[in-house]
Amino acid sequence: MSVRQVENVLRFFEFFSVEQAPATLTQMAAALSLPMSSTSNLVSTLREHGYLYEIRRRGGFYPTRRMFDVSQCILDGDPVLKMVSDHMADLRSETGETVLLAARDGNEVVYLDTLVSTKGVRYSAYAGERRPVYAISSGKAILSALPDDDLRAELEAMDYSEAASHSITDPDELFRTITESRRRGWFLNATEFTPEVSGVGMLLEVVGQKIGLSVAGPNYRMEGRHEEIAAALGRTIDAIYAQIDKRGGEK
């Protein structure tokens, strides 16, 4: 269940991330579909805590860099990203495609980090976005960590309401796909969620958490490269584990 006040704060900052310009109370209230009184209270609270300032009298408001500084401190302490971020950059350079790190959250995965390809035509996704766990390569990789009996039970109980037209939603077919891919060592999403986009993913375990690392791009560049990209993923994961071992950490 969403907490409305928290949702309003998140929408407030997302509004400015899109607009990238000062806004008046009236403009914010209209954009966020909030009463003027609620907007005024939100602005007053954020100003008091240093997250917002007035450009000039009646000139509109804009966030300070305080949110950036707080967010950066949070990211600096993320134990997963500490281990993986540099390797994701190397993987993007090697493959030329978008690299994604995902964790499971119920019937979905949430992207913890993404590095979007620098090519003009590319697959774009952003940290915090969600996808059905059964429909993308990193989700299948995460599911593959389950013992067979648990995997069957999970797939039978799965909510497939967010499936796209090409998603596999038959539990028996999904079970076969995941277990066969587990033996192969890598997982494929061939346009099962985003049209004309394919992804190759593998399972990664960092600080005791099973997550999925994947590479995704437009079909016309991905086709014929699945094994090549899987090999690059494998080398990246080996490098991450070597770094963890060197530091004396736990997978």
Tab-separated table of C-alpha atoms in Angstrom:
chain	number	residue	atom	x	y	z
A	1	MET	CA	0.000	0.000	0.000
A	2	SER	CA	1.415	3.392	-1.021
A	3	VAL	CA	1.895	6.151	1.532
A	4	ARG	CA	0.435	9.214	-0.175
A	5	GLN	CA	2.752	11.766	1.434
A	6	VAL	CA	5.855	9.812	0.431
A	7	GLU	CA	4.479	9.328	-3.065
A	8	ASN	CA	3.951	13.073	-3.381
A	9	VAL	CA	7.573	13.785	-2.428
A	10	LEU	CA	8.855	11.266	-4.973
A	11	ARG	CA	6.628	12.683	-7.702
A	12	PHE	CA	7.812	16.171	-6.737
A	13	PHE	CA	11.475	15.356	-7.427
A	14	GLU	CA	10.609	13.344	-10.541
A	15	PHE	CA	8.739	16.407	-11.833
A	16	PHE	CA	11.875	18.521	-11.592
A	17	SER	CA	14.037	15.785	-13.123
A	18	VAL	CA	11.859	16.015	-16.236
A	19	GLU	CA	11.223	19.762	-16.353
A	20	GLN	CA	14.726	20.908	-15.314
A	21	ALA	CA	13.406	24.422	-14.729
A	22	PRO	CA	12.050	26.444	-11.790
A	23	ALA	CA	8.327	26.130	-11.088
A	24	THR	CA	5.797	28.212	-9.207
A	25	LEU	CA	3.373	26.817	-6.647
A	26	THR	CA	0.601	26.981	-9.223
A	27	GLN	CA	2.656	25.063	-11.786
A	28	MET	CA	3.663	22.394	-9.266
A	29	ALA	CA	0.110	21.957	-7.993
A	30	ALA	CA	-1.176	21.493	-11.543
A	31	ALA	CA	1.607	19.091	-12.556
A	32	LEU	CA	1.244	16.954	-9.420
A	33	SER	CA	-2.572	17.194	-9.286
A	34	LEU	CA	-2.399	18.436	-5.694
A	35	PRO	CA	-4.416	21.122	-3.903
A	36	MET	CA	-2.579	24.412	-3.469
A	37	SER	CA	-2.585	23.930	0.306
A	38	SER	CA	-0.871	20.538	0.061
A	39	THR	CA	1.647	21.869	-2.466
A	40	SER	CA	2.412	24.847	-0.228
A	41	ASN	CA	2.964	22.565	2.787
A	42	LEU	CA	5.237	20.289	0.744
A	43	VAL	CA	7.301	23.224	-0.516
A	44	SER	CA	7.567	24.763	2.955
A	45	THR	CA	8.793	21.495	4.473
A	46	LEU	CA	11.386	20.909	1.746
A	47	ARG	CA	12.624	24.510	2.000
A	48	GLU	CA	12.970	24.180	5.774
A	49	HIS	CA	15.148	21.082	5.363
A	50	GLY	CA	17.316	22.623	2.645
A	51	TYR	CA	16.046	20.623	-0.323
A	52	LEU	CA	14.398	23.531	-2.121
A	53	TYR	CA	15.006	27.233	-2.602
A	54	GLU	CA	13.230	30.158	-4.241
A	55	ILE	CA	15.055	31.449	-7.310
A	56	ARG	CA	13.810	34.975	-6.615
A	57	ARG	CA	10.611	36.406	-5.219
A	58	ARG	CA	7.758	34.998	-7.315
A	59	GLY	CA	10.351	33.564	-9.664
A	60	GLY	CA	9.611	29.943	-8.845
A	61	PHE	CA	11.344	27.212	-6.824
A	62	TYR	CA	14.061	24.723	-7.658
A	63	PRO	CA	15.727	21.865	-5.722
A	64	THR	CA	19.143	22.436	-4.171
A	65	ARG	CA	21.921	19.857	-4.596
A	66	ARG	CA	21.172	18.462	-1.132
A	67	MET	CA	19.159	15.575	-2.590
A	68	PHE	CA	22.089	14.750	-4.894
A	69	ASP	CA	24.554	14.763	-1.982
A	70	VAL	CA	22.324	12.563	0.166
A	71	SER	CA	21.715	10.172	-2.737
A	72	GLN	CA	25.429	9.984	-3.496
A	73	CYS	CA	26.207	9.081	0.112
A	74	ILE	CA	23.587	6.346	-0.018
A	75	LEU	CA	24.998	4.938	-3.258
A	76	ASP	CA	28.532	5.036	-1.876
A	77	GLY	CA	27.420	2.657	0.872
A	78	ASP	CA	25.585	0.178	-1.383
A	79	PRO	CA	27.476	-3.115	-0.909
A	80	VAL	CA	26.278	-4.583	-4.216
A	81	LEU	CA	27.081	-1.591	-6.418
A	82	LYS	CA	30.510	-1.260	-4.801
A	83	MET	CA	31.385	-4.706	-6.103
A	84	VAL	CA	29.769	-4.486	-9.525
A	85	SER	CA	29.700	-0.938	-10.969
A	86	ASP	CA	33.197	-0.796	-12.492
A	87	HIS	CA	32.757	-4.231	-14.036
A	88	MET	CA	29.427	-3.169	-15.559
A	89	ALA	CA	31.206	-0.283	-17.293
A	90	ASP	CA	33.806	-2.673	-18.723
A	91	LEU	CA	31.064	-5.021	-19.916
A	92	ARG	CA	29.256	-2.185	-21.686
A	93	SER	CA	32.485	-1.190	-23.414
A	94	GLU	CA	33.144	-4.765	-24.518
A	95	THR	CA	29.638	-5.538	-25.810
A	96	GLY	CA	28.525	-2.072	-26.898
A	97	GLU	CA	25.084	-2.722	-25.410
A	98	THR	CA	23.086	-1.750	-22.329
A	99	VAL	CA	24.091	-3.509	-19.097
A	100	LEU	CA	21.553	-4.080	-16.328
A	101	LEU	CA	21.728	-5.283	-12.730
A	102	ALA	CA	18.467	-6.595	-11.269
A	103	ALA	CA	17.158	-7.989	-7.974
A	104	ARG	CA	13.943	-9.888	-7.430
A	105	ASP	CA	10.981	-8.287	-5.681
A	106	GLY	CA	8.077	-10.730	-5.688
A	107	ASN	CA	6.751	-11.298	-9.201
A	108	GLU	CA	9.041	-8.582	-10.542
A	109	VAL	CA	12.652	-7.566	-10.715
A	110	VAL	CA	13.775	-4.041	-9.958
A	111	TYR	CA	16.797	-2.624	-11.718
A	112	LEU	CA	19.457	-1.684	-9.158
A	113	ASP	CA	21.688	-0.073	-11.755
A	114	THR	CA	21.794	0.355	-15.515
A	115	LEU	CA	24.455	1.537	-17.945
A	116	VAL	CA	22.769	2.472	-21.195
A	117	SER	CA	24.577	1.836	-24.473
A	118	THR	CA	26.202	4.867	-26.045
A	119	LYS	CA	24.999	3.862	-29.511
A	120	GLY	CA	22.306	5.908	-31.218
A	121	VAL	CA	19.848	2.997	-31.407
A	122	ARG	CA	19.823	1.266	-28.036
A	123	TYR	CA	17.757	-0.291	-25.299
A	124	SER	CA	17.109	2.194	-22.493
A	125	ALA	CA	16.108	1.352	-18.931
A	126	TYR	CA	16.752	3.113	-15.654
A	127	ALA	CA	17.463	2.223	-12.041
A	128	GLY	CA	14.209	1.673	-10.173
A	129	GLU	CA	12.265	0.409	-13.183
A	130	ARG	CA	10.485	-2.915	-12.819
A	131	ARG	CA	9.954	-5.867	-15.135
A	132	PRO	CA	8.160	-9.235	-14.733
A	133	VAL	CA	10.666	-11.684	-13.272
A	134	TYR	CA	9.634	-14.463	-15.676
A	135	ALA	CA	9.933	-12.373	-18.866
A	136	ILE	CA	13.524	-11.105	-18.868
A	137	SER	CA	16.876	-12.841	-18.889
A	138	SER	CA	18.093	-11.563	-15.503
A	139	GLY	CA	14.798	-12.596	-13.885
A	140	LYS	CA	15.068	-16.101	-15.273
A	141	ALA	CA	18.640	-16.261	-13.994
A	142	ILE	CA	17.470	-15.354	-10.491
A	143	LEU	CA	14.651	-17.915	-10.614
A	144	SER	CA	17.146	-20.586	-11.702
A	145	ALA	CA	18.750	-20.466	-8.244
A	146	LEU	CA	15.649	-22.161	-6.802
A	147	PRO	CA	15.613	-25.959	-6.373
A	148	ASP	CA	13.432	-27.610	-9.025
A	149	ASP	CA	10.492	-28.329	-6.715
A	150	ASP	CA	10.474	-24.759	-5.417
A	151	LEU	CA	10.832	-23.402	-8.934
A	152	ARG	CA	7.808	-25.384	-10.126
A	153	ALA	CA	5.750	-24.141	-7.182
A	154	GLU	CA	6.821	-20.524	-7.784
A	155	LEU	CA	5.927	-20.678	-11.470
A	156	GLU	CA	2.540	-22.252	-10.746
A	157	ALA	CA	1.730	-19.471	-8.262
A	158	MET	CA	3.162	-16.636	-10.370
A	159	ASP	CA	1.020	-13.634	-11.284
A	160	TYR	CA	1.273	-13.274	-15.065
A	161	SER	CA	-0.985	-10.245	-15.370
A	162	GLU	CA	1.903	-8.000	-16.499
A	163	ALA	CA	2.909	-10.328	-19.327
A	164	ALA	CA	3.506	-8.907	-22.786
A	165	SER	CA	2.192	-10.579	-25.921
A	166	HIS	CA	5.375	-12.655	-26.411
A	167	SER	CA	6.002	-13.510	-22.755
A	168	ILE	CA	6.042	-17.189	-21.817
A	169	THR	CA	3.288	-17.670	-19.257
A	170	ASP	CA	2.836	-21.437	-19.320
A	171	PRO	CA	4.463	-22.731	-16.093
A	172	ASP	CA	5.616	-26.009	-17.673
A	173	GLU	CA	7.239	-24.253	-20.644
A	174	LEU	CA	8.885	-21.710	-18.346
A	175	PHE	CA	10.222	-24.498	-16.144
A	176	ARG	CA	11.746	-26.244	-19.166
A	177	THR	CA	13.234	-22.995	-20.458
A	178	ILE	CA	14.800	-22.077	-17.122
A	179	THR	CA	16.191	-25.514	-16.289
A	180	GLU	CA	17.635	-25.989	-19.793
A	181	SER	CA	19.190	-22.524	-19.623
A	182	ARG	CA	20.596	-23.308	-16.171
A	183	ARG	CA	22.475	-26.277	-17.659
A	184	ARG	CA	23.719	-24.050	-20.494
A	185	GLY	CA	24.823	-21.390	-17.988
A	186	TRP	CA	23.035	-18.353	-19.416
A	187	PHE	CA	19.498	-17.131	-20.004
A	188	LEU	CA	17.789	-15.504	-22.964
A	189	ASN	CA	14.952	-13.050	-23.358
A	190	ALA	CA	14.117	-12.977	-27.059
A	191	THR	CA	11.611	-10.113	-27.398
A	192	GLU	CA	9.532	-11.614	-24.579
A	193	PHE	CA	8.817	-8.264	-22.971
A	194	THR	CA	10.078	-5.322	-25.054
A	195	PRO	CA	9.459	-5.624	-28.815
A	196	GLU	CA	12.577	-5.970	-30.965
A	197	VAL	CA	14.838	-6.218	-27.895
A	198	SER	CA	16.772	-9.269	-26.720
A	199	GLY	CA	18.717	-9.828	-23.535
A	200	VAL	CA	21.280	-12.331	-22.269
A	201	GLY	CA	21.584	-12.771	-18.505
A	202	MET	CA	23.478	-14.724	-15.877
A	203	LEU	CA	23.148	-15.301	-12.140
A	204	LEU	CA	25.444	-13.413	-9.794
A	205	GLU	CA	25.679	-13.726	-6.018
A	206	VAL	CA	27.061	-10.744	-4.099
A	207	VAL	CA	26.953	-10.210	-0.312
A	208	GLY	CA	24.600	-13.163	-0.028
A	209	GLN	CA	22.089	-11.764	-2.513
A	210	LYS	CA	21.191	-13.543	-5.743
A	211	ILE	CA	20.911	-10.974	-8.513
A	212	GLY	CA	20.856	-10.982	-12.284
A	213	LEU	CA	23.388	-9.327	-14.571
A	214	SER	CA	22.342	-8.925	-18.192
A	215	VAL	CA	23.145	-7.305	-21.512
A	216	ALA	CA	20.294	-6.090	-23.706
A	217	GLY	CA	20.038	-4.464	-27.102
A	218	PRO	CA	18.089	-4.292	-30.346
A	219	ASN	CA	17.538	-7.634	-32.046
A	220	TYR	CA	19.377	-6.743	-35.219
A	221	ARG	CA	22.610	-6.340	-33.229
A	222	MET	CA	21.990	-9.084	-30.659
A	223	GLU	CA	21.052	-11.897	-33.043
A	224	GLY	CA	23.989	-14.203	-33.666
A	225	ARG	CA	25.886	-12.756	-30.671
A	226	HIS	CA	24.143	-14.515	-27.783
A	227	GLU	CA	26.998	-16.917	-27.049
A	228	GLU	CA	29.595	-14.168	-27.493
A	229	ILE	CA	27.748	-11.931	-25.032
A	230	ALA	CA	27.254	-14.831	-22.608
A	231	ALA	CA	31.011	-15.407	-22.680
A	232	ALA	CA	31.619	-11.715	-21.907
A	233	LEU	CA	29.126	-11.935	-19.036
A	234	GLY	CA	30.900	-14.998	-17.705
A	235	ARG	CA	34.260	-13.237	-17.726
A	236	THR	CA	32.717	-10.239	-15.959
A	237	ILE	CA	31.212	-12.394	-13.235
A	238	ASP	CA	34.514	-14.240	-12.779
A	239	ALA	CA	36.238	-10.860	-12.371
A	240	ILE	CA	33.679	-9.778	-9.764
A	241	TYR	CA	34.186	-12.986	-7.797
A	242	ALA	CA	37.965	-12.596	-8.033
A	243	GLN	CA	37.649	-9.098	-6.605
A	244	ILE	CA	35.457	-10.378	-3.773
A	245	ASP	CA	37.949	-13.147	-2.967
A	246	LYS	CA	40.825	-10.667	-3.011
A	247	ARG	CA	39.021	-8.490	-0.489
A	248	GLY	CA	38.168	-11.485	1.642
A	249	GLY	CA	34.450	-10.830	1.254
A	250	GLU	CA	31.558	-13.211	0.840
A	251	LYS	CA	29.649	-13.929	-2.324
